[in-house]
PDB file of C-alpha atoms in Angstrom:
ATOM      1  CA  ILE M 105      24.287 -10.489  -8.617  1.00 67.00           C
ATOM      2  CA  ILE M 106      24.470  -6.953  -7.254  1.00 64.00           C
ATOM      3  CA  PHE M 107      27.565  -6.506  -8.703  1.00 69.00           C
ATOM      4  CA  LEU M 108      26.125  -7.095 -12.103  1.00 72.00           C
ATOM      5  CA  PRO M 109      24.377  -3.778 -13.399  1.00 69.00           C
ATOM      6  CA  ARG M 110      28.097  -2.164 -12.155  1.00 69.00           C
ATOM      7  CA  ILE M 111      29.388  -3.352 -15.577  1.00 74.00           C
ATOM      8  CA  ILE M 112      26.107  -2.586 -17.138  1.00 72.00           C
ATOM      9  CA  PRO M 113      25.642   0.754 -19.208  1.00 69.00           C
ATOM     10  CA  ARG M 114      23.083   2.707 -17.474  1.00 68.00           C
ATOM     11  CA  GLY M 115      19.412   3.327 -18.927  1.00 73.00           C
ATOM     12  CA  ASN M 116      16.738   5.621 -18.454  1.00 76.00           C
ATOM     13  CA  LYS M 117      13.887   3.671 -19.053  1.00 76.00           C
ATOM     14  CA  ASP M 118      11.007   4.676 -16.280  1.00 70.00           C
ATOM     15  CA  SER M 119       8.003   2.450 -15.572  1.00 67.00           C
ATOM     16  CA  ILE M 120       5.653   4.324 -18.520  1.00 71.00           C
ATOM     17  CA  MET M 121       8.299   3.374 -20.565  1.00 78.00           C
ATOM     18  CA  MET M 122       8.770  -0.269 -19.439  1.00 77.00           C
ATOM     19  CA  SER M 123       7.639  -3.010 -21.774  1.00 82.00           C
ATOM     20  CA  PRO M 124       6.276  -5.905 -21.037  1.00 84.00           C
ATOM     21  CA  LEU M 125       9.594  -7.982 -21.570  1.00 87.00           C
ATOM     22  CA  ASP M 126      10.802  -5.865 -19.363  1.00 82.00           C
ATOM     23  CA  GLY M 127       8.654  -7.158 -16.612  1.00 81.00           C
ATOM     24  CA  TRP M 128       9.283 -10.724 -18.054  1.00 87.00           C
ATOM     25  CA  VAL M 129      13.080 -10.517 -17.873  1.00 86.00           C
ATOM     26  CA  THR M 130      12.155  -8.745 -14.731  1.00 83.00           C
ATOM     27  CA  GLY M 131      10.592 -11.651 -13.058  1.00 82.00           C
ATOM     28  CA  LEU M 132      12.470 -14.358 -13.697  1.00 88.00           C
ATOM     29  CA  MET M 133      15.457 -13.009 -12.716  1.00 85.00           C
ATOM     30  CA  GLY M 134      13.548 -12.805  -9.279  1.00 82.00           C
ATOM     31  CA  ALA M 135      12.878 -16.562  -9.581  1.00 86.00           C
ATOM     32  CA  LEU M 136      16.626 -17.219  -9.190  1.00 86.00           C
ATOM     33  CA  SER M 137      15.778 -16.046  -5.446  1.00 81.00           C
ATOM     34  CA  ILE M 138      14.668 -19.737  -5.286  1.00 84.00           C
ATOM     35  CA  ILE M 139      18.340 -20.581  -5.039  1.00 84.00           C
ATOM     36  CA  PRO M 140      20.003 -20.625  -1.668  1.00 76.00           C
ATOM     37  CA  GLY M 141      21.868 -17.739  -1.106  1.00 73.00           C
ATOM     38  CA  LEU M 142      20.308 -15.084  -3.655  1.00 78.00           C
ATOM     39  CA  SER M 143      17.933 -12.825  -2.566  1.00 77.00           C
ATOM     40  CA  ARG M 144      14.565 -11.650  -4.225  1.00 79.00           C
ATOM     41  CA  ILE M 145      14.978  -7.899  -4.478  1.00 78.00           C
ATOM     42  CA  PRO M 146      18.566  -8.055  -5.697  1.00 79.00           C
ATOM     43  CA  CYS M 147      17.084 -10.231  -8.887  1.00 82.00           C
ATOM     44  CA  LEU M 148      14.377  -7.871  -9.380  1.00 82.00           C
ATOM     45  CA  LEU M 149      16.209  -5.324  -8.885  1.00 80.00           C
ATOM     46  CA  THR M 150      19.415  -6.756 -11.227  1.00 82.00           C
ATOM     47  CA  GLY M 151      16.771  -7.718 -13.684  1.00 83.00           C
ATOM     48  CA  GLY M 152      15.397  -4.532 -14.299  1.00 82.00           C
ATOM     49  CA  ILE M 153      18.553  -1.995 -14.454  1.00 82.00           C
ATOM     50  CA  ILE M 154      20.089  -5.140 -16.725  1.00 83.00           C
ATOM     51  CA  ARG M 155      16.167  -3.734 -19.042  1.00 83.00           C
ATOM     52  CA  GLY M 156      17.432  -0.598 -19.402  1.00 82.00           C
ATOM     53  CA  ALA M 157      15.402   0.731 -16.043  1.00 82.00           C
ATOM     54  CA  ASP M 158      16.633   3.505 -13.931  1.00 78.00           C
ATOM     55  CA  GLN M 159      18.003   2.481 -10.776  1.00 76.00           C
ATOM     56  CA  ASN M 160      15.323   4.352  -8.525  1.00 76.00           C
ATOM     57  CA  HIS M 161      12.670   3.142 -11.053  1.00 79.00           C
ATOM     58  CA  ALA M 162      13.829  -0.422 -10.731  1.00 79.00           C
ATOM     59  CA  LEU M 163      14.339  -0.266  -7.132  1.00 78.00           C
ATOM     60  CA  GLU M 164      10.239   0.173  -7.216  1.00 78.00           C
ATOM     61  CA  TYR M 165       8.942  -2.063  -9.307  1.00 77.00           C
ATOM     62  CA  ALA M 166      11.793  -4.359  -7.122  1.00 77.00           C
ATOM     63  CA  LEU M 167       9.324  -3.341  -4.747  1.00 77.00           C
ATOM     64  CA  GLU M 168       5.867  -3.765  -6.359  1.00 76.00           C
ATOM     65  CA  LEU M 169       6.814  -6.740  -6.898  1.00 75.00           C
ATOM     66  CA  SER M 170       7.879  -8.447  -4.138  1.00 74.00           C
ATOM     67  CA  ILE M 171       4.182  -7.175  -2.619  1.00 75.00           C
ATOM     68  CA  PRO M 172       2.083 -10.197  -4.074  1.00 78.00           C
ATOM     69  CA  VAL M 173       4.646 -12.777  -2.630  1.00 76.00           C
ATOM     70  CA  LEU M 174       3.954 -11.057   0.991  1.00 76.00           C
ATOM     71  CA  ALA M 175       0.638 -10.916  -0.019  1.00 77.00           C
ATOM     72  CA  VAL M 176       0.294 -15.503  -0.476  1.00 82.00           C
ATOM     73  CA  MET M 177       2.202 -15.829   2.203  1.00 80.00           C
ATOM     74  CA  ILE M 178       0.344 -14.024   4.662  1.00 76.00           C
ATOM     75  CA  CYS M 179      -3.132 -15.921   3.220  1.00 80.00           C
ATOM     76  CA  PHE M 180      -1.223 -18.984   3.820  1.00 84.00           C
ATOM     77  CA  ASP M 181      -0.515 -17.619   7.475  1.00 78.00           C
ATOM     78  CA  PHE M 182      -3.640 -17.055   8.039  1.00 76.00           C
ATOM     79  CA  TYR M 183      -4.909 -20.090   6.512  1.00 82.00           C
ATOM     80  CA  PHE M 184      -3.051 -22.026   8.797  1.00 79.00           C
ATOM     81  CA  VAL M 185      -3.455 -20.329  11.910  1.00 73.00           C
ATOM     82  CA  VAL M 186      -8.331 -20.460  10.812  1.00 75.00           C
ATOM     83  CA  ALA M 187      -7.134 -24.271  10.771  1.00 77.00           C
ATOM     84  CA  SER M 188      -5.184 -24.867  13.976  1.00 71.00           C
ATOM     85  CA  ALA M 189      -8.001 -22.662  15.718  1.00 63.00           C
ATOM     86  CA  ILE M 190      -9.577 -25.924  16.504  1.00 66.00           C
ATOM     87  CA  THR M 191      -6.106 -26.587  18.822  1.00 72.00           C
ATOM     88  CA  ILE M 192      -4.970 -23.923  19.892  1.00 73.00           C
ATOM     89  CA  SER M 193      -6.065 -21.193  22.338  1.00 77.00           C
ATOM     90  CA  THR M 194      -7.256 -17.684  22.885  1.00 79.00           C
ATOM     91  CA  ALA M 195      -4.053 -16.498  24.585  1.00 85.00           C
ATOM     92  CA  GLU M 196      -2.265 -18.502  21.585  1.00 80.00           C
ATOM     93  CA  LEU M 197      -3.843 -16.761  19.121  1.00 77.00           C
ATOM     94  CA  LEU M 198      -3.223 -13.042  20.469  1.00 86.00           C
ATOM     95  CA  ILE M 199       0.289 -14.280  20.293  1.00 86.00           C
ATOM     96  CA  TRP M 200       0.241 -15.364  16.835  1.00 79.00           C
ATOM     97  CA  ILE M 201      -1.461 -11.967  15.641  1.00 81.00           C
ATOM     98  CA  LEU M 202       0.847  -9.575  17.718  1.00 88.00           C
ATOM     99  CA  ALA M 203       3.961 -11.774  16.117  1.00 84.00           C
ATOM    100  CA  GLY M 204       2.637 -11.121  12.685  1.00 78.00           C
ATOM    101  CA  LEU M 205       1.842  -6.860  13.861  1.00 81.00           C
ATOM    102  CA  ILE M 206       5.358  -6.699  14.508  1.00 87.00           C
ATOM    103  CA  SER M 207       6.768  -8.819  11.627  1.00 80.00           C
ATOM    104  CA  PHE M 208       4.534  -6.397   9.817  1.00 78.00           C
ATOM    105  CA  GLY M 209       5.878  -3.168  11.327  1.00 81.00           C
ATOM    106  CA  SER M 210       9.345  -4.527  11.310  1.00 82.00           C
ATOM    107  CA  ALA M 211       9.403  -5.982   7.432  1.00 77.00           C
ATOM    108  CA  TYR M 212       8.467  -2.489   6.725  1.00 78.00           C
ATOM    109  CA  LEU M 213      11.047   0.090   8.509  1.00 82.00           C
ATOM    110  CA  GLY M 214      13.295  -2.531   6.749  1.00 77.00           C
ATOM    111  CA  ILE M 215      11.883  -2.048   3.176  1.00 76.00           C
ATOM    112  CA  LEU M 216      11.878   1.767   4.429  1.00 78.00           C
ATOM    113  CA  PHE M 217      15.915   1.295   4.891  1.00 79.00           C
ATOM    114  CA  VAL M 218      17.083  -0.639   1.963  1.00 74.00           C
ATOM    115  CA  ARG M 219      15.412   1.553   0.218  1.00 75.00           C
ATOM    116  CA  HIS M 220      17.376   4.692   1.476  1.00 79.00           C
ATOM    117  CA  ILE M 221      20.112   2.854   1.604  1.00 74.00           C
ATOM    118  CA  ALA M 222      20.022   1.893  -2.889  1.00 70.00           C
ATOM    119  CA  MET M 223      18.682   5.416  -3.597  1.00 71.00           C
ATOM    120  CA  LYS M 224      20.917   7.604  -1.213  1.00 75.00           C
ATOM    121  CA  THR M 225      23.581   5.902  -2.432  1.00 71.00           C
ATOM    122  CA  ASP M 226      25.569   3.247  -4.349  1.00 66.00           C
ATOM    123  CA  LEU M 227      24.559  -0.475  -4.711  1.00 66.00           C
ATOM    124  CA  HIS M 228      27.770  -1.409  -2.549  1.00 69.00           C
ATOM    125  CA  SER M 229      25.709   0.278   0.384  1.00 72.00           C
ATOM    126  CA  PHE M 230      23.129  -2.437  -0.809  1.00 70.00           C
ATOM    127  CA  CYS M 231      24.569  -5.202  -1.289  1.00 71.00           C
ATOM    128  CA  TYR M 232      26.719  -4.599   1.711  1.00 76.00           C
ATOM    129  CA  TYR M 233      23.820  -4.717   3.840  1.00 74.00           C
ATOM    130  CA  SER M 234      22.382  -7.969   2.345  1.00 73.00           C
ATOM    131  CA  TRP M 235      25.831  -9.468   2.915  1.00 78.00           C
ATOM    132  CA  GLY M 236      25.263  -8.415   6.683  1.00 83.00           C
ATOM    133  CA  MET M 237      21.946  -9.635   7.054  1.00 79.00           C
ATOM    134  CA  ALA M 238      22.274 -12.353   5.646  1.00 79.00           C
ATOM    135  CA  MET M 239      25.494 -13.145   8.037  1.00 86.00           C
ATOM    136  CA  PHE M 240      23.183 -11.903  10.957  1.00 88.00           C
ATOM    137  CA  SER M 241      20.458 -14.301   9.760  1.00 85.00           C
ATOM    138  CA  LEU M 242      22.915 -17.831   9.799  1.00 86.00           C
ATOM    139  CA  VAL M 243      24.496 -16.549  13.105  1.00 91.00           C
ATOM    140  CA  LEU M 244      20.347 -16.302  14.153  1.00 89.00           C
ATOM    141  CA  TYR M 245      19.498 -19.642  12.492  1.00 86.00           C
ATOM    142  CA  LEU M 246      23.468 -20.936  14.460  1.00 90.00           C
ATOM    143  CA  VAL M 247      22.561 -20.615  17.725  1.00 89.00           C
ATOM    144  CA  VAL M 248      18.362 -20.585  18.383  1.00 78.00           C
TER     145      VAL M 248
END
């Protein structure tokens, strides 16, 4: 998916020039990320570039569209922590909160890093980064 924008002519739309149809197409490309092996950010980025957005604006748009997904995940995690609060101790709750803060910090640093790679280099670097992280995650999954 991330190599597709290389063969599509570059656009120059910014966020003001994007139409509702552009948003729908970008969102539908993001919906492809439910397929195993496809990542949400590259799918959204590709959808924006397909609709004629500049690479930098497409990345910003993709990151902005990821915020509601992360917010819903945080709400569900908080709900499950509160729902099971009767059976967990205070120490376990503090560990969960600390793990959440560390996860948030790691995700923020990851987004900054991905943004740097995608904006300062070509999409090839972003593609290799995505493949590397996928392989790293697979190895961690198999080991743990």
